[in-house]
Tab-separated table of C-alpha atoms and ligand atoms in Angstrom:
chain	number	residue	atom	x	y	z
A	1	MET	CA	-31.272	10.669	26.994
A	2	LYS	CA	-29.619	12.193	23.600
A	3	ARG	CA	-29.180	15.605	24.868
A	4	ARG	CA	-26.869	14.648	27.639
A	5	THR	CA	-24.917	12.486	25.213
A	6	PHE	CA	-24.339	15.488	23.017
A	7	LEU	CA	-23.028	17.780	26.046
A	8	ARG	CA	-20.652	15.216	26.719
A	9	LEU	CA	-19.156	14.380	23.278
A	10	SER	CA	-19.152	18.595	23.050
A	11	SER	CA	-16.882	18.694	25.785
A	12	ILE	CA	-15.037	15.683	24.685
A	13	VAL	CA	-14.249	17.393	21.496
A	14	ALA	CA	-13.551	20.525	23.034
A	15	THR	CA	-10.770	19.070	25.450
A	16	TYR	CA	-7.686	18.730	23.526
A	17	PHE	CA	-4.628	18.201	25.732
A	18	LEU	CA	-1.397	18.400	24.318
A	19	GLY	CA	0.901	15.236	24.455
A	20	ALA	CA	2.887	15.387	27.709
A	21	ASN	CA	6.155	15.524	25.774
A	22	SER	CA	5.435	18.187	23.421
A	23	ALA	CA	6.910	20.920	25.542
A	24	ASN	CA	10.188	21.113	23.237
A	25	ALA	CA	8.151	20.916	19.824
A	26	LYS	CA	7.146	23.781	17.561
A	27	THR	CA	4.265	22.166	16.438
A	28	THR	CA	1.018	22.874	14.690
A	29	LYS	CA	-1.555	22.992	17.625
A	30	PRO	CA	-5.088	21.570	17.278
A	31	THR	CA	-7.662	23.869	17.145
A	32	ASN	CA	-11.122	23.761	18.789
A	33	LYS	CA	-12.987	24.705	15.469
A	34	ILE	CA	-13.365	21.368	14.008
A	35	GLU	CA	-14.483	20.412	10.395
A	36	TYR	CA	-14.905	16.780	9.996
A	37	LEU	CA	-13.657	15.396	6.751
A	38	PRO	CA	-14.867	12.093	5.264
A	39	LEU	CA	-13.158	8.986	6.552
A	40	ILE	CA	-10.394	7.506	3.780
A	41	ILE	CA	-10.700	3.731	3.624
A	42	PRO	CA	-7.650	2.295	2.399
A	43	PRO	CA	-8.311	0.945	-1.040
A	44	LEU	CA	-8.812	-2.778	-1.382
A	45	LEU	CA	-5.529	-4.098	-3.632
A	46	GLU	CA	-6.654	-6.781	-5.781
A	47	GLY	CA	-4.215	-9.571	-6.396
A	48	VAL	CA	-3.209	-10.416	-9.956
A	49	LYS	CA	-3.543	-14.270	-10.509
A	50	ILE	CA	-0.555	-15.782	-12.566
A	51	LYS	CA	-0.714	-19.945	-12.293
A	52	ASN	CA	-1.472	-20.580	-8.983
A	53	ILE	CA	-0.116	-17.509	-7.188
A	54	TYR	CA	-1.896	-14.227	-6.390
A	55	HIS	CA	0.755	-11.349	-6.810
A	56	TYR	CA	0.237	-8.225	-4.842
A	57	ASN	CA	2.215	-5.337	-6.341
A	58	LEU	CA	3.195	-2.609	-3.908
A	59	THR	CA	5.353	0.369	-4.323
A	60	ILE	CA	6.982	2.048	-1.118
A	61	GLN	CA	7.608	5.921	-1.959
A	62	LYS	CA	7.756	9.296	-1.135
A	63	ALA	CA	4.334	11.199	-1.306
A	64	LYS	CA	2.687	14.409	-0.354
A	65	HIS	CA	-0.604	13.987	1.733
A	66	LYS	CA	-3.208	16.410	2.649
A	67	PHE	CA	-3.704	16.202	6.399
A	68	PHE	CA	-4.501	20.050	6.260
A	69	ASP	CA	-6.586	22.157	4.019
A	70	ASN	CA	-4.054	24.477	2.708
A	71	LYS	CA	-0.668	22.428	3.224
A	72	LEU	CA	0.850	19.345	1.685
A	73	THR	CA	2.894	17.075	4.053
A	74	ASP	CA	5.498	15.136	2.889
A	75	THR	CA	5.177	11.281	3.763
A	76	TYR	CA	6.234	7.768	2.945
A	77	ALA	CA	3.369	5.746	1.555
A	78	ILE	CA	2.496	2.644	-0.394
A	79	ASN	CA	0.958	3.093	-3.651
A	80	GLY	CA	-1.103	6.199	-2.689
A	81	THR	CA	0.036	9.179	-0.255
A	82	TYR	CA	-0.242	7.797	3.005
A	83	LEU	CA	-0.594	4.665	4.689
A	84	ALA	CA	-1.041	1.662	2.329
A	85	PRO	CA	-3.773	-0.811	0.583
A	86	THR	CA	-5.504	-3.429	2.323
A	87	ILE	CA	-4.613	-6.760	1.056
A	88	LYS	CA	-7.380	-9.094	1.604
A	89	LEU	CA	-6.236	-12.992	1.725
A	90	ILE	CA	-7.860	-16.305	2.114
A	91	ASP	CA	-6.376	-19.314	3.881
A	92	GLY	CA	-4.727	-21.724	1.452
A	93	GLN	CA	-3.937	-19.060	-1.028
A	94	ASN	CA	-0.539	-18.871	-2.590
A	95	VAL	CA	0.536	-15.710	-2.550
A	96	SER	CA	3.650	-13.463	-3.499
A	97	ILE	CA	3.476	-9.881	-1.867
A	98	ASN	CA	6.178	-8.123	-4.406
A	99	TYR	CA	7.483	-4.804	-2.595
A	100	THR	CA	9.660	-2.218	-4.689
A	101	ASN	CA	11.294	0.516	-2.610
A	102	LYS	CA	11.666	3.808	-4.346
A	103	LEU	CA	12.878	5.563	-1.321
A	104	GLU	CA	16.497	6.998	-1.073
A	105	GLU	CA	16.844	4.533	1.994
A	106	THR	CA	16.930	0.869	2.933
A	107	THR	CA	13.763	-0.223	4.399
A	108	THR	CA	11.950	-3.821	5.118
A	109	MET	CA	8.239	-4.654	5.231
A	110	HIS	CA	7.122	-7.245	7.841
A	111	GLY	CA	3.912	-9.255	7.737
A	112	HIS	CA	2.821	-8.589	11.542
A	113	GLY	CA	0.644	-11.538	12.504
A	114	MET	CA	1.324	-13.645	9.528
A	115	HIS	CA	2.235	-17.099	10.076
A	116	LEU	CA	5.083	-17.765	7.271
A	117	PRO	CA	8.535	-18.855	7.019
A	118	ALA	CA	11.307	-16.730	8.899
A	119	ASP	CA	12.995	-15.768	5.810
A	120	MET	CA	9.470	-14.594	4.033
A	121	ASP	CA	8.689	-12.564	7.684
A	122	GLY	CA	10.143	-9.034	6.255
A	123	GLY	CA	12.132	-8.569	9.626
A	124	PRO	CA	15.624	-6.383	10.063
A	125	HIS	CA	17.418	-9.061	7.814
A	126	GLN	CA	14.974	-8.686	4.742
A	127	LYS	CA	16.436	-5.511	3.891
A	128	ILE	CA	15.243	-3.771	0.753
A	129	LYS	CA	17.731	-1.505	-0.774
A	130	PRO	CA	16.459	1.515	-2.799
A	131	ASN	CA	15.272	0.585	-5.994
A	132	ARG	CA	15.193	-3.110	-5.081
A	133	SER	CA	12.413	-5.336	-4.789
A	134	TRP	CA	11.566	-8.031	-2.273
A	135	SER	CA	8.782	-10.612	-2.437
A	136	ALA	CA	7.016	-12.491	0.722
A	137	LYS	CA	5.957	-15.464	-0.790
A	138	TYR	CA	3.960	-18.050	1.202
A	139	LYS	CA	0.950	-20.100	1.411
A	140	VAL	CA	-1.648	-18.306	3.701
A	141	ASN	CA	-1.561	-20.830	6.673
A	142	GLN	CA	-3.738	-19.451	9.279
A	143	ARG	CA	-7.219	-18.475	10.776
A	144	ALA	CA	-9.018	-15.275	9.553
A	145	CYS	CA	-7.695	-12.236	11.753
A	146	THR	CA	-6.633	-8.509	11.098
A	147	ASN	CA	-3.001	-8.291	10.357
A	148	TRP	CA	-0.576	-5.339	9.093
A	149	TYR	CA	2.173	-4.767	7.200
A	150	HIS	CA	4.939	-2.274	8.178
A	151	PRO	CA	8.798	-1.360	7.843
A	152	HIS	CA	11.252	-3.184	10.258
A	153	ALA	CA	14.682	-1.854	9.592
A	154	GLU	CA	17.264	-1.889	12.152
A	155	GLY	CA	16.960	1.272	14.051
A	156	ILE	CA	14.730	3.212	11.665
A	157	THR	CA	11.272	1.362	11.953
A	158	ALA	CA	9.920	4.274	14.276
A	159	LYS	CA	10.887	6.658	11.851
A	160	HIS	CA	9.474	4.895	8.704
A	161	VAL	CA	5.963	4.061	10.421
A	162	TYR	CA	5.885	7.769	11.578
A	163	LYS	CA	6.363	8.943	8.104
A	164	GLY	CA	3.372	6.692	6.795
A	165	LEU	CA	4.351	3.349	6.177
A	166	ALA	CA	1.461	0.984	7.431
A	167	GLY	CA	-1.454	-0.973	5.859
A	168	PHE	CA	-3.709	-4.034	6.661
A	169	ILE	CA	-3.309	-7.478	5.640
A	170	ILE	CA	-7.240	-9.154	6.352
A	171	VAL	CA	-6.930	-12.894	6.489
A	172	GLU	CA	-10.484	-14.532	5.611
A	173	ASP	CA	-11.068	-18.419	5.776
A	174	LYS	CA	-14.274	-20.751	5.276
A	175	ASN	CA	-15.220	-19.928	8.853
A	176	SER	CA	-15.236	-16.008	8.949
A	177	GLN	CA	-17.037	-16.243	5.467
A	178	SER	CA	-19.657	-18.282	6.509
A	179	LEU	CA	-20.457	-16.005	10.024
A	180	ASP	CA	-23.365	-13.404	9.857
A	181	LEU	CA	-21.105	-10.671	10.489
A	182	PRO	CA	-21.025	-7.424	8.593
A	183	LYS	CA	-18.641	-7.967	5.816
A	184	GLU	CA	-18.824	-5.205	2.919
A	185	TYR	CA	-15.420	-3.485	3.385
A	186	GLY	CA	-15.500	0.026	4.106
A	187	ILE	CA	-19.408	0.139	4.420
A	188	ASP	CA	-19.950	-1.901	7.400
A	189	ASP	CA	-16.607	-3.543	7.986
A	190	ILE	CA	-14.245	-0.492	8.368
A	191	PRO	CA	-10.755	-0.748	9.055
A	192	LEU	CA	-9.419	2.037	11.142
A	193	VAL	CA	-5.801	2.839	11.776
A	194	LEU	CA	-5.169	4.830	14.649
A	195	GLN	CA	-2.118	7.128	15.246
A	196	ASP	CA	-1.098	10.163	16.715
A	197	ARG	CA	1.224	12.787	15.404
A	198	PHE	CA	2.961	16.124	15.769
A	199	PHE	CA	3.147	18.246	12.945
A	200	ASP	CA	5.587	21.464	12.534
A	201	THR	CA	4.694	24.835	12.182
A	202	LYS	CA	4.823	24.103	8.225
A	203	ALA	CA	2.635	20.953	8.228
A	204	GLN	CA	5.168	18.511	8.160
A	205	LEU	CA	5.615	15.307	10.445
A	206	TYR	CA	7.774	16.199	13.118
A	207	TYR	CA	9.844	13.218	14.436
A	208	ARG	CA	12.619	13.940	16.661
A	209	PRO	CA	12.480	12.092	19.619
A	210	ASN	CA	14.790	13.071	22.853
A	211	MET	CA	16.016	10.754	24.940
A	212	MET	CA	13.342	11.426	27.574
A	213	GLN	CA	10.989	10.740	24.661
A	214	ILE	CA	12.508	7.536	23.895
A	215	MET	CA	12.169	6.194	27.029
A	216	MET	CA	8.701	7.431	27.420
A	217	GLY	CA	7.380	6.928	24.171
A	218	TYR	CA	6.966	9.390	21.156
A	219	ARG	CA	3.643	10.926	21.567
A	220	GLY	CA	1.928	12.997	19.245
A	221	ASN	CA	-0.637	15.793	20.355
A	222	ILE	CA	-2.891	15.315	16.925
A	223	PHE	CA	-4.937	12.099	16.463
A	224	VAL	CA	-5.150	10.696	13.006
A	225	THR	CA	-7.414	7.954	11.704
A	226	ASN	CA	-6.369	6.294	8.542
A	227	GLY	CA	-4.352	9.300	7.562
A	228	VAL	CA	-7.314	12.082	8.457
A	229	LEU	CA	-7.628	14.605	11.174
A	230	ASN	CA	-10.944	14.815	12.100
A	231	PRO	CA	-13.011	12.107	10.110
A	232	TYR	CA	-16.480	11.148	9.985
A	233	VAL	CA	-17.875	8.008	8.678
A	234	SER	CA	-21.828	7.653	7.653
A	235	VAL	CA	-23.030	4.415	8.348
A	236	SER	CA	-26.389	2.539	8.582
A	237	ALA	CA	-28.580	1.915	11.353
A	238	LYS	CA	-27.316	-1.805	11.878
A	239	GLU	CA	-24.471	-3.562	13.238
A	240	ILE	CA	-21.161	-1.903	12.090
A	241	ARG	CA	-17.849	-4.004	12.438
A	242	PHE	CA	-14.611	-1.868	13.096
A	243	ARG	CA	-11.206	-3.541	12.558
A	244	LEU	CA	-9.101	-1.494	15.027
A	245	LEU	CA	-5.297	-1.078	14.712
A	246	ASN	CA	-2.882	0.556	17.129
A	247	GLY	CA	-0.533	1.959	14.559
A	248	SER	CA	0.698	4.525	16.738
A	249	ASN	CA	4.417	4.410	17.834
A	250	SER	CA	4.103	4.227	21.672
A	251	THR	CA	0.864	5.446	22.736
A	252	VAL	CA	-2.001	3.204	24.514
A	253	TYR	CA	-5.281	3.945	23.792
A	254	ASP	CA	-8.507	3.012	25.648
A	255	LEU	CA	-11.307	3.014	23.337
A	256	ALA	CA	-14.812	3.657	24.006
A	257	PHE	CA	-17.810	5.435	22.519
A	258	ASN	CA	-18.541	8.763	23.955
A	259	ASP	CA	-22.186	7.736	25.109
A	260	HIS	CA	-20.374	4.714	26.857
A	261	ARG	CA	-22.613	1.952	25.048
A	262	LYS	CA	-21.704	-1.735	25.291
A	263	PHE	CA	-20.136	-2.949	22.264
A	264	LYS	CA	-18.957	-6.368	21.445
A	265	GLN	CA	-15.376	-7.524	20.992
A	266	ILE	CA	-15.351	-10.341	18.131
A	267	ALA	CA	-11.687	-10.788	17.368
A	268	THR	CA	-8.002	-10.298	19.029
A	269	ASP	CA	-4.791	-10.054	17.103
A	270	ASN	CA	-4.891	-13.426	15.204
A	271	SER	CA	-8.226	-15.532	15.762
A	272	PHE	CA	-11.863	-14.812	16.645
A	273	LEU	CA	-12.640	-15.126	20.197
A	274	GLU	CA	-14.816	-18.256	20.876
A	275	LYS	CA	-17.811	-16.082	21.646
A	276	PRO	CA	-18.115	-12.029	21.441
A	277	VAL	CA	-17.382	-10.403	24.518
A	278	THR	CA	-19.423	-7.316	25.705
A	279	ILE	CA	-17.427	-4.414	26.841
A	280	ASN	CA	-17.582	-0.791	27.037
A	281	SER	CA	-13.786	0.227	26.521
A	282	LEU	CA	-10.904	-1.224	24.971
A	283	LEU	CA	-7.392	-1.039	25.872
A	284	LEU	CA	-5.190	-1.065	22.563
A	285	SER	CA	-1.156	-1.255	22.680
A	286	PRO	CA	0.953	-0.370	19.912
A	287	GLY	CA	0.636	-3.273	17.245
A	288	GLU	CA	-2.420	-4.854	18.866
A	289	ARG	CA	-5.826	-5.294	16.935
A	290	ALA	CA	-9.240	-5.855	17.784
A	291	GLU	CA	-12.292	-6.339	15.849
A	292	ILE	CA	-15.273	-4.879	17.593
A	293	ILE	CA	-19.216	-4.856	16.536
A	294	VAL	CA	-21.192	-1.919	17.482
A	295	ASP	CA	-25.101	-2.105	17.359
A	296	LEU	CA	-26.357	0.689	15.937
A	297	THR	CA	-29.789	-0.253	15.045
A	298	ASN	CA	-31.495	1.963	16.994
A	299	SER	CA	-29.187	5.148	16.688
A	300	PHE	CA	-30.679	6.034	13.335
A	301	ASP	CA	-30.440	9.880	12.881
A	302	SER	CA	-27.950	10.511	15.566
A	303	TYR	CA	-24.146	10.507	15.615
A	304	LEU	CA	-21.584	9.375	18.108
A	305	TYR	CA	-17.766	9.112	18.572
A	306	LEU	CA	-15.308	6.512	19.059
A	307	TYR	CA	-12.649	8.131	21.309
A	308	ASP	CA	-9.788	7.719	23.737
A	309	THR	CA	-10.563	7.934	27.360
A	310	ARG	CA	-7.033	8.315	28.390
A	311	GLN	CA	-6.742	11.393	26.285
A	312	ARG	CA	-10.245	12.491	26.098
A	313	LYS	CA	-10.000	12.774	22.346
A	314	PRO	CA	-11.906	11.368	19.409
A	315	PHE	CA	-10.766	9.261	16.571
A	316	LEU	CA	-13.929	9.133	14.438
A	317	LYS	CA	-17.317	10.548	14.197
A	318	ILE	CA	-20.022	8.225	13.379
A	319	GLU	CA	-22.926	9.759	11.678
A	320	VAL	CA	-25.827	7.179	11.864
A	321	ASN	CA	-27.965	8.297	8.518
A	322	LYS	CA	-28.797	5.640	6.343
A	323	LYS	CA	-31.201	2.968	6.318
A	324	PRO	CA	-29.959	-0.601	5.996
A	325	ASN	CA	-31.030	-2.943	3.451
A	326	LYS	CA	-29.391	-5.843	5.117
A	327	LYS	CA	-28.686	-6.660	8.514
A	328	THR	CA	-26.832	-9.216	10.477
A	329	THR	CA	-26.862	-10.706	13.723
A	330	THR	CA	-23.499	-11.282	15.525
A	331	PRO	CA	-23.662	-15.268	16.249
A	332	LYS	CA	-23.120	-16.402	19.889
A	333	ARG	CA	-20.282	-18.685	18.906
A	334	LEU	CA	-17.487	-17.563	16.481
A	335	THR	CA	-15.386	-20.432	16.436
A	336	TYR	CA	-13.299	-22.909	18.295
A	337	LEU	CA	-9.980	-22.221	19.180
A	338	ASP	CA	-7.128	-24.838	19.917
A	339	ARG	CA	-5.665	-24.835	23.146
A	340	TYR	CA	-2.462	-26.749	24.313
A	341	SER	CA	-2.441	-28.116	27.555
A	342	LEU	CA	0.280	-27.653	30.642
A	343	LYS	CA	0.994	-31.520	30.402
A	344	GLN	CA	2.555	-30.653	27.020
A	345	VAL	CA	4.571	-28.031	28.124
A	346	THR	CA	8.249	-28.788	27.766
A	347	ASN	CA	10.136	-25.487	28.439
A	348	THR	CA	9.659	-22.167	30.192
A	349	ARG	CA	11.447	-19.308	29.009
A	350	ARG	CA	11.662	-15.800	30.694
A	351	PHE	CA	11.920	-12.156	29.350
A	352	THR	CA	12.778	-9.525	31.581
A	353	LEU	CA	11.766	-5.990	30.172
A	354	SER	CA	13.718	-3.291	32.215
A	355	MET	CA	14.932	-0.084	31.806
A	356	ARG	CA	17.864	1.691	33.083
A	357	MET	CA	19.159	5.593	33.142
A	358	ARG	CA	20.162	5.055	29.476
A	359	GLY	CA	18.323	2.525	28.044
A	360	VAL	CA	15.637	-0.282	27.580
A	361	TYR	CA	16.261	-4.000	27.736
A	362	ILE	CA	15.146	-7.563	27.591
A	363	ASN	CA	17.026	-9.964	29.837
A	364	ASN	CA	19.420	-6.896	30.282
A	365	LYS	CA	20.469	-7.108	26.415
A	366	GLN	CA	19.672	-4.802	23.570
A	367	MET	CA	19.342	-6.007	19.929
A	368	ASP	CA	22.597	-7.279	18.376
A	369	MET	CA	21.929	-8.561	14.739
A	370	LYS	CA	24.341	-11.259	14.872
A	371	ARG	CA	23.124	-12.530	18.179
A	372	ILE	CA	20.711	-15.131	18.605
A	373	ASP	CA	19.047	-15.085	21.814
A	374	GLU	CA	16.874	-18.083	21.761
A	375	ILE	CA	16.756	-21.491	19.995
A	376	VAL	CA	13.224	-22.802	20.069
A	377	PRO	CA	12.486	-26.388	19.103
A	378	LEU	CA	9.814	-26.848	16.231
A	379	ASN	CA	6.740	-28.395	17.417
A	380	GLN	CA	7.133	-27.937	21.336
A	381	VAL	CA	4.645	-26.533	23.493
A	382	GLU	CA	6.719	-23.838	25.870
A	383	ILE	CA	5.559	-21.092	28.381
A	384	TRP	CA	7.075	-17.680	27.889
A	385	GLU	CA	6.837	-15.550	31.092
A	386	VAL	CA	7.290	-12.008	30.443
A	387	GLU	CA	7.644	-9.219	33.343
A	388	ASN	CA	7.688	-5.879	32.802
A	389	LYS	CA	9.962	-5.100	35.650
A	390	LYS	CA	9.709	-1.848	37.827
A	391	MET	CA	13.124	-0.157	38.794
A	392	MET	CA	13.257	1.713	42.058
A	393	MET	CA	9.098	2.229	42.027
A	394	MET	CA	9.178	3.675	38.782
A	395	GLY	CA	7.400	1.837	35.889
A	396	MET	CA	6.541	2.428	32.381
A	397	GLU	CA	4.286	0.688	29.947
A	398	HIS	CA	5.653	-2.014	27.397
A	399	ASN	CA	4.207	-4.643	25.206
A	400	PHE	CA	5.693	-7.801	23.986
A	401	HIS	CA	5.467	-9.208	20.203
A	402	ILE	CA	6.416	-12.447	18.999
A	403	HIS	CA	6.816	-13.451	15.422
A	404	GLY	CA	5.856	-16.267	13.493
A	405	THR	CA	2.949	-17.607	15.355
A	406	TYR	CA	0.657	-16.863	17.957
A	407	PHE	CA	0.378	-17.411	21.593
A	408	THR	CA	-2.433	-17.354	24.317
A	409	ILE	CA	-2.199	-15.603	27.491
A	410	LEU	CA	-2.176	-18.253	30.336
A	411	GLU	CA	-1.690	-15.930	33.508
A	412	ARG	CA	-1.658	-12.226	34.401
A	413	ASN	CA	-0.003	-11.534	37.468
A	414	GLY	CA	0.182	-14.979	38.658
A	415	SER	CA	-3.531	-15.667	38.010
A	416	ALA	CA	-5.672	-16.959	35.138
A	417	LYS	CA	-8.402	-14.777	36.569
A	418	ASN	CA	-6.610	-11.705	35.908
A	419	VAL	CA	-6.662	-12.652	31.993
A	420	LEU	CA	-9.573	-10.548	30.525
A	421	GLU	CA	-12.098	-12.299	28.988
A	422	ASN	CA	-11.295	-10.536	25.607
A	423	GLU	CA	-7.782	-11.570	25.739
A	424	LYS	CA	-8.707	-14.918	25.234
A	425	GLY	CA	-8.342	-15.337	21.476
A	426	TYR	CA	-5.038	-16.039	19.534
A	427	LYS	CA	-2.768	-13.042	20.398
A	428	ASP	CA	0.453	-11.907	18.938
A	429	THR	CA	1.016	-8.815	20.798
A	430	VAL	CA	0.456	-8.651	24.850
A	431	TYR	CA	0.176	-5.285	26.995
A	432	LEU	CA	2.023	-5.161	30.307
A	433	ALA	CA	1.425	-2.398	32.676
A	434	PRO	CA	4.339	-1.534	34.952
A	435	GLY	CA	4.994	-4.170	37.198
A	436	ASP	CA	2.834	-6.688	34.919
A	437	LYS	CA	3.928	-10.412	34.494
A	438	VAL	CA	2.157	-12.563	31.903
A	439	LYS	CA	2.592	-16.063	31.275
A	440	LEU	CA	2.097	-16.973	27.487
A	441	MET	CA	1.795	-20.343	25.875
A	442	ILE	CA	3.337	-20.854	22.259
A	443	LYS	CA	4.364	-23.571	20.072
A	444	MET	CA	6.027	-22.812	17.096
A	445	ILE	CA	4.901	-24.834	14.244
A	446	ASP	CA	5.367	-25.646	10.386
A	447	TYR	CA	8.463	-23.650	9.590
A	448	LYS	CA	11.929	-24.029	10.977
A	449	SER	CA	15.372	-22.677	9.820
A	450	LYS	CA	18.783	-22.520	11.319
A	451	LEU	CA	19.800	-19.467	9.631
A	452	ASN	CA	16.822	-16.963	9.723
A	453	PRO	CA	15.677	-15.874	12.898
A	454	TYR	CA	12.127	-14.493	13.794
A	455	MET	CA	11.887	-11.004	16.381
A	456	TYR	CA	10.362	-10.497	19.580
A	457	HIS	CA	10.221	-7.364	20.977
A	458	CYS	CA	8.403	-4.647	22.768
A	459	HIS	CA	6.077	-3.056	19.877
A	460	PHE	CA	6.481	0.589	21.495
A	461	LEU	CA	8.636	1.488	18.470
A	462	GLU	CA	11.002	3.977	20.040
A	463	HIS	CA	11.828	0.981	22.647
A	464	GLU	CA	12.336	-1.540	19.784
A	465	ASP	CA	14.478	0.827	17.645
A	466	ALA	CA	16.614	1.511	20.982
A	467	GLY	CA	17.083	-2.325	21.221
A	468	MET	CA	14.437	-3.923	23.018
A	469	MET	CA	14.316	-6.771	20.825
A	470	GLY	CA	15.707	-10.387	20.517
A	471	GLN	CA	16.264	-12.885	17.803
A	472	PHE	CA	15.118	-16.673	18.182
A	473	LEU	CA	15.606	-19.731	15.651
A	474	VAL	CA	13.242	-22.278	15.440
A	475	VAL	CA	14.803	-25.785	14.745
B	1	C2O	CU1	4.711	-5.318	14.286
B	1	C2O	CU2	7.931	-7.000	14.989
B	1	C2O	O1	6.619	-6.066	14.598
B	2	CU	CU1	5.398	-8.550	14.066
B	3	CU	CU1	8.675	-0.635	25.507
């Protein structure tokens, strides 16, 4: 049994496909000789409590990161040299997340998945100029989930994320704290930012999308996991929880273990699933998160890979070489979710994602910072229908992300049966294959403003920057 596994995984490791759009780039190519390096776990940032508020201090800076043995790579990072510290928040806490921009250019910092007032959202309007600071101050007001923060400045989000700006925000609540799940950060509860990158021959990040790559998505030829090229992690023979974030610009991953073992998905973007859903592969589009539990109890003294079945390349080697001192048993019931009823729906909005020769559009429009596209009443249940329209039989993948609150997926392609079991938690980003149509149920709650809009957009960052975004006010 095991032998066969190893054969298969060595063929996976050896099979390096170059990204389809690498033709014009002079880049460092991955080699077949692989030296595995320890996975970096983004450090947890302790909040500083002043009066009743937890302060988190973050500096956005230029840095040099060691992706390769002999050369340093110029990056952007928060506090460290690539990516950012993890911020762990607890429901009900008052926080002030303070960003200081030490770059030579303006950026913003958005709390993706955070339920907060629009002026604390860190979208394209909350600019942080060089040498200035900006704080997201709010009361944490949502269920346990895995969120993230990243720049959102108009037209340059993709470049800033590519350079290395992204970090986790983990939200915990009473329920998540009480469940018998792996919870030791970095030990059996492991966050993974999955990315792909091009490096030029000088080991520098190569980000120069041409028109074709803007349309088709900019895909790198090298996988990077938490800022490491060929990472391994060593774990105990027990249940291990991974918090997966697709932090790549435009690449959709279909994640699996190389031995095709089953695993459980326990959470979607914004909540636990009500019950764990057993799967053996998981589609994750840019911006989406999933928490999974893989049971390695019987895998002591072996190793396996988390890999992408689409490109057949690994993200992480998992070495099971420690005896556990504590075990968990994932409960059969994780949470109860609130669902609105169809009778409450007061309005339906339609969003058509489309491409033409020279661009990508939502409802035939491109982002205009001065235009409000939708006005959404507070506390009203709505249906948002999103269609990824094909043009002359041609299609491309997109997704659709909404700021400010979560939604649930009611239907895909005309039927509730097409909504997968593991899409039934709270979501903030939904994947749409070419031609797909989804019906989302959404209710904007708690925060309104006549001045400050939230965004909705495709989270393929080249598309977003090319204008595939709109703004809405909640009133
Ligand atoms: Cu993760 Cu509007 O973004
Ligand atoms: Cu967002
Ligand atoms: Cu798109």
